[in-house]
PDB file of C-alpha atoms and ligand atoms in Angstrom:
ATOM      1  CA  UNK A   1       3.578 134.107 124.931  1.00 41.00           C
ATOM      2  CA  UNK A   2       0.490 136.078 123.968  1.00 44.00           C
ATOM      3  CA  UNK A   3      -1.027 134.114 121.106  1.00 51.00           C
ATOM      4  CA  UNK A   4      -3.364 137.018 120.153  1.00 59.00           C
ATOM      5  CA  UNK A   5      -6.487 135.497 118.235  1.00 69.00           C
ATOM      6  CA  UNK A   6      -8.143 137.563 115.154  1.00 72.00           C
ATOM      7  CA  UNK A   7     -11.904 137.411 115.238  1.00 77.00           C
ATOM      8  CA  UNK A   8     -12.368 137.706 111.754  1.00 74.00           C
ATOM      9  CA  UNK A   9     -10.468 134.917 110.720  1.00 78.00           C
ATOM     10  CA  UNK A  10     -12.864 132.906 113.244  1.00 80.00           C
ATOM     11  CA  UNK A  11     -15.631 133.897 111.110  1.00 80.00           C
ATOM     12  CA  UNK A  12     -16.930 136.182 113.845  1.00 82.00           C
ATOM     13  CA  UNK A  13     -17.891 139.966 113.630  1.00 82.00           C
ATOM     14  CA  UNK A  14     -15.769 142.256 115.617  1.00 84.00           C
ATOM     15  CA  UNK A  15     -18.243 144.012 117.904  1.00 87.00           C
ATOM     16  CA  UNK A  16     -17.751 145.832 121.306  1.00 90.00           C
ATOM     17  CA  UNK A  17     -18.919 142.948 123.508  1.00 92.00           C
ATOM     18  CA  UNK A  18     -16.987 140.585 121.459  1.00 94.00           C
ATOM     19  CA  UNK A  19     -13.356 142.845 121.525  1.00 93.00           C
ATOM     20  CA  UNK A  20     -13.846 143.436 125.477  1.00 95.00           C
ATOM     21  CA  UNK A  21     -14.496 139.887 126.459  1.00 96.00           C
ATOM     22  CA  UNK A  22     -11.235 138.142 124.362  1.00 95.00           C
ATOM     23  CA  UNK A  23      -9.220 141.537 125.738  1.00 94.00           C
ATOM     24  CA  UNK A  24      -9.862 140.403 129.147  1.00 95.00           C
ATOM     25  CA  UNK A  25      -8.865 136.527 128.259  1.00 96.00           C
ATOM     26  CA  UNK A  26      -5.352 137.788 126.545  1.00 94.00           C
ATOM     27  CA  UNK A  27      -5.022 140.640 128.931  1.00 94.00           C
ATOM     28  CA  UNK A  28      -5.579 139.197 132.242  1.00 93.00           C
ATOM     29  CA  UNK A  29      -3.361 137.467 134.975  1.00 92.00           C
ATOM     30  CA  UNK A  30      -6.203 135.235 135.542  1.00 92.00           C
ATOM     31  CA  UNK A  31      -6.454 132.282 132.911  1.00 93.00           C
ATOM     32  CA  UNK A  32      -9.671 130.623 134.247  1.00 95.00           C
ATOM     33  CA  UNK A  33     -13.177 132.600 134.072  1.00 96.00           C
ATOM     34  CA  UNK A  34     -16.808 131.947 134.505  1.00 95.00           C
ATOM     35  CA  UNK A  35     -19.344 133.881 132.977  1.00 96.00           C
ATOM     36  CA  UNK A  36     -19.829 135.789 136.407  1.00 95.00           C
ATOM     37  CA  UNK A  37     -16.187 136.380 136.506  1.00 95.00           C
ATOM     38  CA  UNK A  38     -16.057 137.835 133.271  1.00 97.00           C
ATOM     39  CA  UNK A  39     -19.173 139.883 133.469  1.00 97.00           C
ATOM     40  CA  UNK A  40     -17.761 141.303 137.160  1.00 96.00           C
ATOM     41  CA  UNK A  41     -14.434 142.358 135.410  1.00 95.00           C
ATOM     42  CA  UNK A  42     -16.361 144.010 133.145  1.00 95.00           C
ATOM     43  CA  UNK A  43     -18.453 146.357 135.345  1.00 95.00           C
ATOM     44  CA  UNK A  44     -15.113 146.762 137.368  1.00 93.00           C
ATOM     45  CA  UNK A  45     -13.541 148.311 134.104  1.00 90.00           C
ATOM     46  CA  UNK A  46     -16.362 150.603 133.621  1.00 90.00           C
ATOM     47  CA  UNK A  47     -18.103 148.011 130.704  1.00 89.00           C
ATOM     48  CA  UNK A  48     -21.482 147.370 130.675  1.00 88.00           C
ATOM     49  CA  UNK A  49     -22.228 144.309 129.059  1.00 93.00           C
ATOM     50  CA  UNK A  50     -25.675 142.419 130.367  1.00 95.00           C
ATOM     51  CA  UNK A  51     -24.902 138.916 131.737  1.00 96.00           C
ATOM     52  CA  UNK A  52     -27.022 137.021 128.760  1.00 97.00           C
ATOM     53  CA  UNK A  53     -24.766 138.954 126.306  1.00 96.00           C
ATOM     54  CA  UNK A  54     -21.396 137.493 128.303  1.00 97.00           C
ATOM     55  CA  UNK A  55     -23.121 134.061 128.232  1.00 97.00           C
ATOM     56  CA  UNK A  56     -23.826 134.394 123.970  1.00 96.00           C
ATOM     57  CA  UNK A  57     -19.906 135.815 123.480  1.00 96.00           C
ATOM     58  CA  UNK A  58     -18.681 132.354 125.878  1.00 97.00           C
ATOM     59  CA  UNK A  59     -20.420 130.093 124.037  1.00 96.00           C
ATOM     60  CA  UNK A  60     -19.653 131.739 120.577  1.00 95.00           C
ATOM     61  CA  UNK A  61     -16.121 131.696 121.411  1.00 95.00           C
ATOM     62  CA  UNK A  62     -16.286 128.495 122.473  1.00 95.00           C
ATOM     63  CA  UNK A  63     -17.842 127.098 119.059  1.00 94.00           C
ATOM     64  CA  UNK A  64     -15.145 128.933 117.275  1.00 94.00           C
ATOM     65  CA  UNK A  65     -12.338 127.565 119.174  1.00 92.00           C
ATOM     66  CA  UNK A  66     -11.532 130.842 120.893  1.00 94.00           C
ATOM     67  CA  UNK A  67     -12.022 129.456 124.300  1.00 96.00           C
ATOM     68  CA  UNK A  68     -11.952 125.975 126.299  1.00 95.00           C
ATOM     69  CA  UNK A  69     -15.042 125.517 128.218  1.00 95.00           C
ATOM     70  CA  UNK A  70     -13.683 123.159 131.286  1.00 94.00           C
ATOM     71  CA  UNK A  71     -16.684 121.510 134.185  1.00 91.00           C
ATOM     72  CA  UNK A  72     -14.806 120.932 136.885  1.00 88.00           C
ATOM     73  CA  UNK A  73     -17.392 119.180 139.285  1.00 82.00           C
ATOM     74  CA  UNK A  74     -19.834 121.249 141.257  1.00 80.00           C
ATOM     75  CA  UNK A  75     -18.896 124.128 139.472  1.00 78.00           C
ATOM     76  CA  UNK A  76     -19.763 126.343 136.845  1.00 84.00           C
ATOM     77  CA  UNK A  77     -18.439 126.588 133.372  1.00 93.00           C
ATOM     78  CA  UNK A  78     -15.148 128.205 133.317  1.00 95.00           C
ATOM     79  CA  UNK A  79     -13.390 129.125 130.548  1.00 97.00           C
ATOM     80  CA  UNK A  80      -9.913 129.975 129.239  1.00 96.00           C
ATOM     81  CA  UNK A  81      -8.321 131.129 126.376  1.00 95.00           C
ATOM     82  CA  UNK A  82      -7.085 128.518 123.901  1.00 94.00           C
ATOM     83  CA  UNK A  83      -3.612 128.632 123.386  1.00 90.00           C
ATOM     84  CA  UNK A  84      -3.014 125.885 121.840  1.00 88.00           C
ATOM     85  CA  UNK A  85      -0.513 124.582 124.235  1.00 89.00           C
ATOM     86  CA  UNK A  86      -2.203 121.258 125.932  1.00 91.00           C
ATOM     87  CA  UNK A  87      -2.436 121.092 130.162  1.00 94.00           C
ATOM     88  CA  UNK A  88      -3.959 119.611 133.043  1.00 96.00           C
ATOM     89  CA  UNK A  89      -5.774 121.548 135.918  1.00 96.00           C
ATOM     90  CA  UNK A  90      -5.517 120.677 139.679  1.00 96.00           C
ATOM     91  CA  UNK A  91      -8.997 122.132 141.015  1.00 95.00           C
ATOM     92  CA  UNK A  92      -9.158 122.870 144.419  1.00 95.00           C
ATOM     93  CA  UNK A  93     -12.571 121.464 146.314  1.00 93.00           C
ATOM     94  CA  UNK A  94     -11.839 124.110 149.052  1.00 93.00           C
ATOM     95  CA  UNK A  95     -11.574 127.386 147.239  1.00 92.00           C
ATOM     96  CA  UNK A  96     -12.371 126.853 143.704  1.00 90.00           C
ATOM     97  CA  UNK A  97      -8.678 127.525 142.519  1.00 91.00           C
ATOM     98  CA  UNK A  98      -7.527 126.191 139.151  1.00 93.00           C
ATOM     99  CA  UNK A  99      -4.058 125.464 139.007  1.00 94.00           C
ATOM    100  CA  UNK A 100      -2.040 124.212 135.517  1.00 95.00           C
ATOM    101  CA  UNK A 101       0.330 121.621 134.939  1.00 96.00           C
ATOM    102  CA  UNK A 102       2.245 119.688 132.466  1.00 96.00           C
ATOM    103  CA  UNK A 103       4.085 116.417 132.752  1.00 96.00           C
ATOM    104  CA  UNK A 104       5.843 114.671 129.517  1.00 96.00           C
ATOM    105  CA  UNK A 105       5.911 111.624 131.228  1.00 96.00           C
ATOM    106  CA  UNK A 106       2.273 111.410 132.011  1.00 95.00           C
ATOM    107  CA  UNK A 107       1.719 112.647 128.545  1.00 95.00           C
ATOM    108  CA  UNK A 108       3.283 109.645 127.248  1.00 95.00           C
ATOM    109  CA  UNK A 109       2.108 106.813 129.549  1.00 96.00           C
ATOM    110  CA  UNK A 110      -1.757 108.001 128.015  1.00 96.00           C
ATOM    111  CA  UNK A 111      -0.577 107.396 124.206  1.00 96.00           C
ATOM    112  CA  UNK A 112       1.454 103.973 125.762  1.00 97.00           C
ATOM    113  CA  UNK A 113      -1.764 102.746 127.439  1.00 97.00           C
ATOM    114  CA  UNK A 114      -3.845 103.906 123.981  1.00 97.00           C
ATOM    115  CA  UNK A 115      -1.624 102.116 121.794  1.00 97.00           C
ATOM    116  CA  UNK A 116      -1.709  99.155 124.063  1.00 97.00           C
ATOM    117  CA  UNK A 117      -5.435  99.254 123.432  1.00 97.00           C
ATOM    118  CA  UNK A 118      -4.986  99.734 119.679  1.00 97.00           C
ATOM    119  CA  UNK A 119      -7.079 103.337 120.624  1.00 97.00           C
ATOM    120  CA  UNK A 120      -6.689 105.646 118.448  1.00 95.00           C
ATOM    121  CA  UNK A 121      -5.734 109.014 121.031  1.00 94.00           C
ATOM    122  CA  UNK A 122      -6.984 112.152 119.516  1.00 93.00           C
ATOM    123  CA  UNK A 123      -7.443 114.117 123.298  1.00 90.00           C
ATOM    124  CA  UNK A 124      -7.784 113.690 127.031  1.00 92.00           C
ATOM    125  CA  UNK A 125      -9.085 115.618 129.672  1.00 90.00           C
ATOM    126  CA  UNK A 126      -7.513 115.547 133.288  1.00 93.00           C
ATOM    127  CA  UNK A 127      -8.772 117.047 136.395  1.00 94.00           C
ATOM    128  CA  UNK A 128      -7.138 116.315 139.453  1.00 95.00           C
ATOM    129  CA  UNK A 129      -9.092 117.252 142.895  1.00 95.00           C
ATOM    130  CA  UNK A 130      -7.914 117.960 146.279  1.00 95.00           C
ATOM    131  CA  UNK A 131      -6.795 120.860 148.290  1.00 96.00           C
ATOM    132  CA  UNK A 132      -4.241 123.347 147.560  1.00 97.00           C
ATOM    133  CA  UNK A 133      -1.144 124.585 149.553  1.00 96.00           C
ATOM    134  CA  UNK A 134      -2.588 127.366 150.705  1.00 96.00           C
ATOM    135  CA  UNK A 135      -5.792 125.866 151.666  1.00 96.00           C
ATOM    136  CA  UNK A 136      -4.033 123.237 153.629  1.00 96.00           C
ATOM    137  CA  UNK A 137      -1.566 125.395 155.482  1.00 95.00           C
ATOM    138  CA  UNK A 138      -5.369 127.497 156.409  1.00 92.00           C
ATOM    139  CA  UNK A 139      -6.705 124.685 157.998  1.00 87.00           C
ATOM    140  CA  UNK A 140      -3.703 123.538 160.138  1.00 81.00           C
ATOM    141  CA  UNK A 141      -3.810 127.535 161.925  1.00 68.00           C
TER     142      UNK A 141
HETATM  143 ZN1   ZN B   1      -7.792 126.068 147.927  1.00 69.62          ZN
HETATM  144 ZN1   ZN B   2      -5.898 126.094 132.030  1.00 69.62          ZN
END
């Protein structure tokens, strides 16, 4: 389900920086970058795009709706692309690993508690912390 996103129609000139940074976002395994991660991807695939200029695209991208910016505590910023498909994130306190999920039912409790509140719901934000599988199965060896 590649939703691929047209710069222009975000208002947004296409130039190199801009083209290599939303590549990596619709072209990657990984969902969930910082602004380190993206700028290290970059100089992995040969691109040499200063740090400031990764932090300007984010933030640009961000502002036109591009990209979610998420703060999971005690970390940086990390962004994804937005797909316009509505999860949650599990963040792991261990290892720093984001993991996505999506539950109907927990969906529809938030708009039953809302309405119980006469609130109007226009958006949530859930981040559940812990530790992941694979960092608890590490500290049991
Ligand atoms: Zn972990
Ligand atoms: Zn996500």
């Amino acid at each position: 389900m590649t939703h691929h996103h047209d710069l222009r129609e975000s208002g947004l000139r296409l130039t190199g920086p801009r083209m290599k940074i939303l590549h990596l976002f619709e072209h990657s395994t990984q969902r969930h970058f910082s602004a380190d991660d993206v700028y290290k991807n970059l100089l992995d695939a040969q691109e040499e795009i200063g740090i400031a200029t990764v932090y300007r695209v984010l933030t640009q991208f961000e502002q036109a709706g591009i990209l979610i910016r998420h703060h999971f505590e005690g970390e940086r910023a990390l962004y994804e692309l937005n797909r316009g498909e509505h999860h949650d994130h599990m963040f792991c306190t261990v290892c720093g690993s984001v993991s996505e999920f999506f539950d109907s039912s927990l969906e529809l409790l938030q708009e039953k508690i809302a309405k119980k509140h006469s609130f109007k719901l226009e958006d949530h934000v859930l981040y559940l912390y812990g530790v992941c599988a694979a960092c608890q199965s590490a500290s049991l060896n």
